Amino acid sequence: MNRPMLMLGNEAIALALIENGCRVAASYPGTPASEILSAVAKLRNDRGIPMHAEWSVNEKVAFEIAYTASVAGLRAAAGMKQVGLNVASDPLMSAVYSGVKGGFLVISADDPGPHSSQTEQDSRLMAMVAKLPVLDPDSPAHARDLVALGYELSEKFEIPVMLRPTTRVCHACQDILPGDSVPPAGEADFRKSPSRWAATPVFRNLLHKELTTKLAEIAGWAPTAPIRWNPDASGTRAVVASGVAAAHAREVLEGLGLWGSVPFYQVLQPFPLHADFVSHVLGSYGEILVLEETAAVIEMQLLDRGRVRGKATGAVPEAGELLPEEIERIVSEFAGIGAGKPAERGAPPPGRRPTLCAGCPHRASFYAIRRAAPNGIYPSDIGCYTLGLNLGAVDTVLCMGAAVGQAAGFYQAYRLGGKTVDIVATIGDSTFFHAGIPGLIDAAVQKAKFVLVILDNAMAAMTGAQPTPATGCGAMGEPTGIVDMEALVRACGAGFCKVGTPSRFDEFVALLKEALAYSRENGPAVVIAREPCVMSLGGKARADAPKAVVTDACAGCRHCVDRYECPAIVFDEDGKRACIDGFHCAGCGVCLHVCPLGAIRAGGGEGGAP
Ligand code: SF4
Ligand code: SF4
């Protein structure tokens, strides 16, 4: 007998995909969406379900693979975070015109806050631009329900459907009663129809008209109509909310004693907003408050600025998460029962800023880059290595793969002024495969002079150790093909490509200097900094490594703490000299190269700490 299990929202979404017969799931890791595909792969293996789950090289590829499975008649899903949806936007815009056969879900996880993203963009706006329906869950259990509803909607109208959980849905935990897996329904059966699947502009025009008709029908489809939670409430002011804001608003209205006097509606499908609902609320209430994260998607479709309160009127903050205390303030003010002071967000608790792990090979790479090119410009990229900021070795972070293009941009800009500057760009191995390759090809063609360091720790570490195309292991643990990174770099046109080990510090600095010398004369030089992520070692591989110790030569200058920032190097209680926390020290030995006085030495085995 099945028992309730405490699940993350992402696990609940994965469970729903399996329960609803999803046959192909593809994703690129990105917080807060990463655990969806991991959980799909685990469930698939545990239950022995014939389905394909993969970590794709980027979101565009993930979308194209899953969408094509749906064109062939299978249920499918593509998962990503909101900025990943930008990468997938090209096939998204076209796929909505062509439509689907098997149900197809685009799961785009948004990050109001933002907790771990470059932007707070709202995927619902992308759904409006692309013209596909979007469903907005308020909790893990709700997300699970909306997966089922989304597949029904997708197949009924032959249209891709977006599911848009936010961080608080993805990473909240809730008891979920697992159900049975749906037996695989049918085999792939692609029905050729070039006017639909390979439409020329004339047919695209027809498809666009069909899409507009579909959207009008979807805006009247009962199963995704807004829910009126308190039908007995009567009043002239109503609250309309969606997503996590709706869950908070329900509690706030009850807590403030407004449940019986303020009609409350939850929107499940922010786009297209149900036409009858729009007529109903505008015809029934004098004032309407709209609560939604992050953009004014619902508010924009309630076309009456005079009576609709929300982001456009300043009643609701335009940016940031709508936390319960913020919603309480907004609702109190709207209902005329509170002073409406802005909710105060307390100062963040004191603590050490985020930093790379003790023994992280990236720290050694960044320190070596500073030593080899002390006056350089350092473009970098998206990943845990962005924390190289703390070491002064990251000057720019824009978007996936931009380190390469920005390095070329800096080179060209300085070249125009007749100046040369050392440029050392950094990018992770997964990010290089995702979006760095085209930039490197361009740089090789243009002979842009810089060094690209590919920080190759053999995984996408920041999002949970997902494999890269060079790993040889897939999402379900199955062996996969392997891409030879060095051969790929050379095929992109880079004339210099050498592999180094960052913790062999002096050798690695020498390699960087060699690469810089090459690049100043010739064009892009690539150094692959290859050393496994310390998390992958599980604390075992280096158990016998000699730990570092600090000798009496320490003058307490703090250089090792402030400029190298290994969490295993701390100061003694008096704050007078450095010491090594032997429990956290991973024994990488790089700090032996850091102290200007040579006060850090190799100790014995474990317990080498003072
Ligand atoms: S160990 Fe060296 S770098 Fe660290 S505080 Fe002491 S003297 Fe300074
Ligand atoms: S050897 Fe030094 S740099 Fe490496 S983990 Fe230990 S304290 Fe940190």
XYZ file of C-alpha atoms and ligand atoms in Angstrom:
626
model
C 0.000 0.000 0.000
C 1.324 3.455 -0.850
C 2.087 5.760 2.063
C 2.439 9.550 2.055
C 6.025 10.669 1.480
C 7.561 14.028 2.297
C 8.594 15.411 -1.076
C 10.202 18.501 -2.513
C 8.006 20.348 -4.990
C 10.410 19.291 -7.736
C 10.045 15.653 -6.688
C 6.251 16.030 -6.696
C 6.446 17.378 -10.262
C 8.672 14.449 -11.261
C 6.245 12.007 -9.668
C 3.370 13.574 -11.586
C 5.281 13.286 -14.864
C 5.808 9.578 -14.232
C 2.220 9.041 -13.049
C 0.865 10.760 -16.136
C 2.794 8.735 -18.663
C 5.585 11.131 -19.640
C 7.867 9.148 -21.964
C 10.637 11.639 -22.737
C 11.983 14.202 -20.241
C 14.960 16.447 -20.940
C 16.518 19.268 -18.979
C 19.579 21.375 -18.367
C 20.330 21.875 -14.651
C 19.494 25.261 -13.150
C 18.297 26.236 -9.682
C 15.432 26.047 -8.719
C 14.501 23.433 -11.375
C 17.429 20.990 -11.130
C 15.897 18.264 -8.951
C 13.006 17.634 -11.361
C 15.014 15.585 -13.839
C 17.139 13.906 -11.132
C 13.918 12.717 -9.495
C 12.434 11.605 -12.831
C 15.559 9.545 -13.543
C 15.442 7.939 -10.086
C 11.735 7.115 -10.331
C 12.219 5.773 -13.824
C 14.972 3.458 -12.591
C 13.133 2.450 -9.379
C 9.922 1.624 -11.237
C 11.545 0.227 -14.381
C 9.527 2.502 -16.627
C 10.400 2.559 -20.329
C 11.132 6.223 -20.746
C 14.035 8.441 -21.780
C 15.406 11.031 -19.346
C 18.471 13.100 -20.190
C 20.577 16.035 -19.148
C 20.824 17.882 -22.439
C 23.659 20.159 -23.444
C 21.425 23.216 -23.026
C 17.747 24.146 -22.697
C 17.191 24.685 -26.419
C 18.338 21.151 -27.149
C 16.293 19.779 -24.228
C 13.205 21.525 -25.598
C 13.766 20.272 -29.144
C 14.211 16.662 -28.025
C 11.147 16.579 -25.760
C 8.965 18.546 -28.176
C 9.827 16.217 -31.039
C 8.811 13.208 -28.942
C 5.439 14.912 -28.482
C 5.194 15.539 -32.244
C 5.648 11.768 -32.605
C 2.686 11.264 -30.254
C 4.329 10.662 -26.858
C 3.828 12.633 -23.669
C 6.972 14.637 -22.963
C 8.403 17.420 -20.823
C 11.301 19.867 -20.944
C 12.508 21.359 -17.644
C 14.574 24.482 -17.028
C 14.889 27.621 -14.939
C 13.566 30.948 -16.123
C 16.783 32.189 -17.698
C 17.108 28.817 -19.398
C 13.782 29.533 -21.058
C 15.535 32.402 -22.856
C 17.874 29.844 -24.423
C 14.895 27.703 -25.432
C 12.818 30.644 -26.641
C 13.585 30.081 -30.320
C 12.001 26.610 -30.610
C 9.318 27.642 -28.087
C 7.949 30.411 -30.311
C 7.685 28.104 -33.330
C 6.471 25.018 -31.462
C 3.373 26.865 -30.233
C 2.359 27.510 -33.842
C 2.928 23.918 -34.952
C 1.291 22.503 -31.850
C 1.709 19.023 -30.411
C 0.257 15.529 -30.591
C 1.270 13.893 -27.301
C 0.927 16.185 -24.277
C 3.935 18.481 -23.913
C 4.871 20.457 -20.808
C 7.458 23.211 -20.665
C 8.371 23.439 -16.992
C 10.014 26.792 -16.374
C 10.870 27.438 -12.723
C 10.943 31.108 -11.738
C 13.022 32.643 -8.986
C 11.340 35.678 -7.375
C 13.756 37.074 -4.910
C 16.005 36.219 -6.754
C 17.778 33.521 -4.733
C 20.160 32.113 -7.330
C 19.537 33.844 -10.646
C 20.698 36.718 -12.779
C 17.134 38.003 -13.238
C 13.655 37.937 -11.707
C 11.977 37.569 -15.078
C 8.505 36.069 -15.131
C 8.071 33.054 -17.416
C 4.356 33.855 -17.645
C 5.290 36.887 -19.742
C 7.248 34.609 -22.060
C 4.126 32.458 -22.288
C 2.127 35.545 -23.299
C 4.673 36.470 -25.955
C 4.799 32.925 -27.306
C 0.998 32.553 -26.901
C 0.804 29.347 -24.884
C -1.260 28.662 -21.765
C 0.585 28.746 -18.456
C -0.389 27.164 -15.138
C 0.768 28.647 -11.820
C 0.941 26.197 -8.869
C 0.859 27.363 -5.257
C 2.452 24.320 -3.542
C 4.102 20.945 -4.286
C 0.751 19.099 -4.183
C -0.816 21.712 -6.431
C 2.076 21.436 -8.885
C 1.479 17.700 -9.041
C -2.223 18.282 -9.816
C -1.426 20.856 -12.474
C 0.915 18.467 -14.289
C -2.058 16.159 -14.847
C -4.280 19.078 -15.839
C -1.560 20.460 -18.105
C -1.291 17.216 -20.052
C -5.073 17.114 -20.458
C -5.112 20.714 -21.672
C -2.141 20.145 -23.984
C -3.705 17.136 -25.696
C -7.227 18.568 -25.898
C -6.031 21.701 -27.709
C -2.846 20.240 -29.249
C -0.737 23.006 -27.763
C 2.386 23.100 -25.552
C 1.497 24.065 -21.974
C 3.810 25.836 -19.548
C 3.979 24.897 -15.876
C 5.553 27.707 -13.891
C 6.530 26.766 -10.350
C 8.555 29.286 -8.340
C 11.405 28.650 -5.901
C 9.015 28.363 -2.950
C 7.077 25.631 -4.770
C 10.157 23.812 -6.096
C 11.951 23.708 -2.759
C 9.047 23.474 -0.280
C 8.296 20.042 1.182
C 4.855 18.499 1.525
C 3.383 15.070 2.222
C 2.425 13.472 -1.081
C 0.705 10.114 -1.547
C 2.446 8.478 -4.518
C 0.164 6.934 -7.109
C 0.765 4.238 -9.667
C 2.580 4.834 -12.915
C 0.438 4.976 -16.004
C 1.364 2.108 -18.344
C 3.122 3.469 -21.432
C 0.455 4.556 -23.889
C 1.344 3.638 -27.448
C 4.518 3.944 -29.429
C 5.928 6.847 -31.358
C 3.908 7.365 -34.527
C 4.918 10.460 -36.464
C 2.219 11.465 -38.965
C 3.801 13.483 -41.747
C 2.170 16.828 -42.481
C 4.698 19.260 -43.956
C 2.176 22.134 -43.910
C 2.154 21.814 -40.125
C 5.519 20.462 -39.074
C 7.587 22.196 -41.774
C 5.307 25.133 -42.462
C 6.349 27.842 -44.903
C 5.332 31.446 -44.114
C 1.965 31.029 -45.892
C 1.068 28.103 -43.656
C 2.539 29.858 -40.605
C 0.011 32.601 -41.159
C -2.779 30.018 -41.051
C -1.272 28.339 -38.005
C -1.177 31.701 -36.205
C -4.875 32.202 -36.866
C -5.598 28.687 -35.581
C -3.560 29.469 -32.480
C -5.591 32.590 -31.767
C -8.781 30.516 -32.015
C -7.334 27.886 -29.688
C -6.411 30.521 -27.101
C -9.955 31.904 -27.135
C -11.281 28.390 -26.493
C -8.709 27.792 -23.750
C -9.828 31.043 -22.102
C -13.225 29.379 -21.677
C -12.099 25.887 -20.657
C -13.706 25.102 -17.300
C -11.008 22.912 -15.658
C -8.475 25.776 -15.562
C -10.960 28.531 -14.588
C -10.095 30.602 -11.480
C -11.282 29.190 -8.137
C -13.524 31.235 -5.853
C -12.435 30.080 -2.397
C -14.968 31.885 -0.197
C -18.287 31.994 -2.102
C -20.140 33.307 0.953
C -18.001 36.414 1.241
C -19.688 39.567 0.116
C -18.087 42.928 -0.361
C -17.182 45.480 -2.973
C -13.464 44.736 -2.833
C -12.034 41.452 -4.128
C -8.571 39.902 -4.061
C -7.245 37.985 -7.084
C -4.001 36.040 -6.685
C -1.970 33.275 -8.282
C 0.925 30.980 -7.457
C 2.580 31.159 -4.043
C 1.054 34.632 -3.507
C -2.377 32.940 -3.542
C -1.333 30.479 -0.822
C -0.070 33.352 1.350
C -3.139 35.505 0.610
C -5.522 32.743 1.729
C -3.811 32.550 5.121
C -3.552 36.332 5.452
C -7.260 36.888 4.728
C -8.184 34.286 7.337
C -5.672 35.695 9.847
C -6.970 39.244 9.428
C -10.594 38.131 9.808
C -11.402 39.161 6.231
C -12.399 35.726 4.924
C -16.128 36.500 5.165
C -15.941 40.010 3.727
C -13.344 40.023 0.942
C -14.121 37.697 -1.989
C -10.975 35.770 -2.915
C -10.144 34.235 -6.304
C -7.165 32.056 -7.186
C -6.062 32.097 -10.820
C -4.661 28.759 -11.986
C -4.033 29.843 -15.555
C -2.648 33.403 -15.646
C -2.519 33.331 -19.444
C -4.885 33.297 -21.207
C -6.994 34.692 -18.390
C -10.508 33.310 -18.560
C -12.737 35.728 -20.459
C -15.819 35.141 -18.269
C -13.731 35.695 -15.161
C -12.523 39.063 -16.465
C -16.130 40.123 -17.135
C -17.267 38.768 -13.775
C -14.744 40.539 -11.529
C -14.878 43.819 -13.426
C -18.687 43.692 -13.360
C -18.986 42.733 -9.684
C -16.463 44.729 -7.679
C -15.585 48.343 -7.139
C -11.920 47.566 -6.429
C -9.771 44.548 -7.242
C -6.356 43.823 -5.724
C -4.088 41.571 -7.807
C -1.306 39.661 -6.040
C 1.165 37.842 -8.307
C 4.906 37.178 -8.623
C 6.839 38.652 -10.453
C 5.322 40.695 -13.305
C 1.821 42.163 -13.738
C 0.552 39.412 -16.035
C -2.979 39.012 -14.615
C -3.258 42.715 -13.860
C -2.404 43.521 -17.469
C -5.346 41.420 -18.662
C -7.836 43.066 -16.261
C -8.269 46.086 -18.433
C -9.500 48.680 -15.963
C -6.757 50.802 -14.461
C -9.287 52.801 -12.425
C -10.343 49.901 -10.217
C -7.524 47.386 -10.411
C -4.815 47.751 -7.751
C -1.474 46.047 -8.270
C 2.026 46.614 -9.521
C 0.974 49.237 -12.065
C -0.659 51.379 -9.360
C 2.159 50.913 -6.839
C -0.076 48.966 -4.428
C 2.161 45.908 -4.895
C 5.980 46.094 -5.172
C 7.167 45.670 -8.713
C 10.181 43.491 -7.813
C 11.045 40.820 -5.293
C 9.218 37.982 -3.592
C 5.783 38.569 -2.119
C 6.456 37.215 1.364
C 3.554 36.672 3.807
C 4.337 39.832 5.828
C 4.382 41.881 2.631
C 1.028 40.459 1.556
C -0.410 41.145 5.004
C 0.586 44.791 4.683
C -0.851 45.101 1.165
C -4.147 43.367 2.023
C -4.555 45.397 5.245
C -4.121 48.613 3.332
C -6.467 47.483 0.558
C -9.156 46.505 3.098
C -8.703 49.759 4.976
C -7.761 48.113 8.268
C -4.049 48.801 8.552
C -1.506 51.554 8.423
C 0.106 49.883 5.446
C 3.710 50.426 6.420
C 6.161 48.686 4.098
C 7.217 45.364 5.570
C 10.700 45.635 6.968
C 13.131 43.061 5.747
C 15.576 42.480 8.556
C 19.263 42.831 7.898
C 20.801 39.555 6.798
C 22.225 37.614 9.747
C 25.953 38.087 10.269
C 28.124 35.350 8.874
C 30.844 34.538 6.427
C 30.010 35.392 2.821
C 29.488 32.496 0.411
C 32.802 31.066 -0.670
C 34.285 28.142 -2.579
C 34.773 24.941 -0.562
C 37.997 24.111 1.225
C 40.243 22.389 -1.290
C 38.154 23.557 -4.273
C 40.349 23.423 -7.395
C 38.686 26.598 -8.705
C 40.198 28.606 -5.835
C 43.648 27.428 -6.899
C 42.877 28.327 -10.527
C 41.751 31.828 -9.641
C 44.750 32.430 -7.390
C 47.049 31.209 -10.163
C 45.329 33.490 -12.707
C 45.941 36.494 -10.451
C 49.577 35.499 -10.147
C 50.098 34.903 -13.882
C 48.203 37.997 -15.050
C 48.100 40.382 -12.071
C 46.848 43.329 -14.132
C 44.484 41.361 -16.298
C 40.771 41.624 -17.053
C 38.847 38.555 -15.948
C 35.494 37.825 -17.649
C 33.726 34.856 -16.086
C 30.487 32.945 -16.277
C 27.552 31.274 -14.519
C 28.401 28.564 -11.997
C 29.834 28.052 -8.518
C 33.081 29.542 -9.791
C 31.348 32.930 -9.941
C 32.552 33.030 -6.302
C 35.975 33.774 -7.801
C 34.645 37.321 -7.314
C 35.890 37.053 -3.729
C 39.405 36.374 -4.981
C 39.389 39.372 -7.315
C 39.597 37.057 -10.330
C 36.089 37.585 -11.735
C 35.272 40.968 -13.261
C 32.158 40.216 -15.313
C 29.298 37.700 -15.174
C 26.530 38.161 -17.724
C 24.877 34.949 -18.849
C 25.713 31.357 -19.799
C 28.729 31.298 -22.103
C 29.264 35.063 -22.101
C 32.774 34.825 -20.638
C 34.100 33.895 -24.081
C 32.229 36.579 -26.010
C 33.057 39.206 -23.410
C 36.751 38.281 -23.501
C 36.694 38.793 -27.267
C 34.754 42.040 -26.788
C 37.371 43.395 -24.363
C 40.160 42.413 -26.752
C 38.536 44.156 -29.723
C 37.701 47.279 -27.710
C 41.289 47.677 -26.460
C 42.713 46.836 -29.895
C 40.848 49.772 -31.409
C 42.702 52.077 -29.031
C 46.025 50.444 -29.848
C 46.324 48.920 -26.388
C 46.937 45.382 -25.295
C 45.841 43.945 -22.004
C 46.038 40.446 -20.606
C 42.548 38.930 -20.633
C 41.914 35.658 -18.814
C 38.362 34.345 -19.050
C 36.992 31.500 -16.941
C 34.134 29.146 -17.720
C 32.981 25.841 -16.231
C 33.086 22.597 -18.189
C 29.294 22.254 -18.337
C 28.862 25.920 -19.243
C 31.475 25.580 -21.999
C 29.470 22.765 -23.582
C 26.224 24.704 -23.017
C 27.043 28.004 -24.640
C 30.789 28.617 -24.755
C 31.582 26.782 -27.984
C 30.191 29.315 -30.511
C 32.070 32.150 -28.774
C 35.318 30.225 -29.002
C 34.797 29.529 -32.710
C 34.213 33.238 -33.293
C 37.284 34.167 -31.261
C 39.428 31.720 -33.236
C 38.153 33.099 -36.551
C 38.740 36.702 -35.452
C 42.052 35.832 -33.763
C 40.904 37.500 -30.548
C 43.816 37.451 -28.115
C 42.938 36.095 -24.700
C 43.278 33.008 -22.535
C 40.222 30.902 -21.834
C 40.499 28.715 -18.749
C 37.946 25.922 -18.767
C 37.437 24.977 -15.112
C 36.860 21.272 -15.626
C 35.754 19.592 -12.400
C 33.928 16.843 -14.334
C 30.397 17.907 -13.417
C 27.832 20.710 -13.168
C 28.693 21.156 -9.487
C 26.545 24.128 -8.504
C 23.261 22.469 -9.371
C 23.920 19.057 -7.839
C 26.691 17.233 -9.703
C 24.899 16.578 -12.955
C 27.009 15.022 -15.747
C 28.509 16.919 -18.658
C 29.000 15.590 -22.203
C 32.521 14.551 -21.121
C 31.362 12.484 -18.138
C 30.243 9.282 -19.859
C 27.255 8.717 -17.579
C 23.645 9.809 -18.164
C 20.774 11.004 -15.980
C 19.598 7.454 -15.322
C 23.106 6.185 -14.529
C 23.446 4.652 -17.983
C 26.739 4.809 -19.897
C 26.746 7.485 -22.577
C 29.014 8.658 -25.333
C 31.902 10.900 -24.328
C 32.987 14.124 -25.986
C 36.735 14.741 -26.001
C 37.043 18.300 -24.707
C 40.590 18.862 -26.001
C 39.650 17.674 -29.488
C 36.561 19.879 -29.402
C 38.573 22.928 -28.379
C 41.008 22.314 -31.229
C 38.129 21.759 -33.660
C 36.795 25.192 -32.657
C 40.035 26.603 -34.058
C 42.051 27.308 -30.908
C 45.715 26.784 -31.739
C 46.748 26.343 -28.097
C 45.051 23.812 -25.844
C 46.814 22.322 -22.826
C 45.588 20.591 -19.694
C 46.848 21.496 -16.218
C 46.164 20.549 -12.606
C 45.412 23.656 -10.517
C 46.662 22.199 -7.215
C 50.088 21.641 -8.800
C 50.296 25.322 -8.306
C 53.688 26.352 -9.661
C 53.277 24.191 -12.765
C 49.829 25.615 -13.319
C 51.013 29.226 -13.050
C 53.752 28.415 -15.567
C 51.148 26.931 -17.930
C 49.010 30.073 -17.688
C 52.031 32.243 -18.484
C 52.797 30.060 -21.503
C 49.198 30.441 -22.675
C 49.334 34.206 -22.182
C 52.530 34.427 -24.223
C 50.900 32.416 -27.009
C 47.694 34.446 -26.986
C 49.499 37.815 -27.127
C 50.970 36.784 -30.484
C 48.415 34.469 -32.026
C 44.829 34.432 -30.777
C 42.807 32.521 -28.216
C 44.674 30.031 -26.035
C 42.762 27.488 -23.984
C 43.917 26.026 -20.677
C 41.825 23.198 -19.289
C 42.109 23.301 -15.487
C 41.243 19.681 -14.780
C 40.752 18.509 -11.213
C 37.652 16.881 -9.682
C 35.201 18.789 -7.508
C 35.979 18.138 -3.813
C 32.322 17.220 -3.274
C 32.742 14.298 -5.662
C 35.585 12.952 -3.509
C 33.192 12.458 -0.599
C 35.930 13.434 1.865
C 37.647 10.090 1.257
C 40.071 10.485 -1.592
C 42.131 12.981 0.322
C 41.811 11.462 3.798
C 45.516 10.623 3.851
C 46.661 13.854 2.308
C 49.013 15.814 4.520
C 47.162 18.652 6.173
C 48.601 22.115 6.195
C 49.887 23.691 9.410
C 50.766 27.263 10.283
C 54.162 27.761 11.878
C 55.337 30.396 14.351
C 56.535 32.440 11.371
C 52.958 33.679 10.932
C 52.832 37.444 11.372
C 49.019 37.623 11.344
C 48.894 39.702 8.145
C 45.588 38.019 7.094
C 46.694 37.686 3.457
C 45.771 33.979 3.451
C 42.293 34.675 4.837
C 41.449 37.818 2.899
C 43.018 36.989 -0.460
C 42.872 33.194 -0.587
C 39.801 32.651 1.574
C 39.985 28.892 2.093
C 37.318 28.162 4.749
C 39.773 25.821 6.479
C 42.109 28.750 7.251
C 40.847 30.599 10.321
C 42.277 32.945 12.885
C 43.015 31.986 16.470
C 40.838 33.288 19.277
C 43.042 36.334 19.844
C 42.913 37.168 16.142
C 46.709 37.302 16.062
C 47.703 34.425 13.776
C 46.255 32.042 11.279
C 45.616 28.390 11.980
C 44.214 25.485 9.985
C 40.922 23.831 10.847
C 42.085 20.254 10.374
C 38.525 18.951 10.144
C 37.764 21.039 7.060
C 41.208 21.025 5.439
C 41.089 18.887 2.296
C 44.857 18.636 2.045
C 45.107 20.243 -1.389
C 48.320 21.976 -0.364
C 47.722 25.132 -2.373
C 47.918 27.389 0.681
C 51.620 26.449 0.942
C 52.050 28.802 -2.028
C 49.942 31.580 -0.568
C 51.689 32.875 2.556
C 54.250 35.542 1.626
C 56.313 34.569 4.695
C 56.181 30.845 3.974
C 54.502 30.296 7.328
C 52.156 27.620 6.015
C 53.833 24.237 5.757
C 52.786 20.681 5.035
C 51.935 18.909 8.274
C 51.593 15.215 8.972
C 48.576 13.101 8.109
C 45.208 13.722 9.670
C 45.386 15.959 12.664
C 48.020 18.107 11.171
C 46.081 21.087 12.315
C 47.287 22.922 15.374
S 49.844 32.395 7.532
Fe 51.016 33.838 6.329
S 49.481 34.863 5.056
Fe 48.366 33.879 6.734
S 48.213 35.450 8.299
Fe 50.063 34.264 8.742
S 51.688 35.402 7.751
Fe 49.771 36.143 6.862
S 45.594 22.526 2.285
Fe 45.318 24.699 2.656
S 44.162 25.436 0.866
Fe 43.952 23.206 0.876
S 42.069 22.845 2.009
Fe 43.739 22.754 3.530
S 43.872 24.830 4.344
Fe 42.659 24.962 2.460
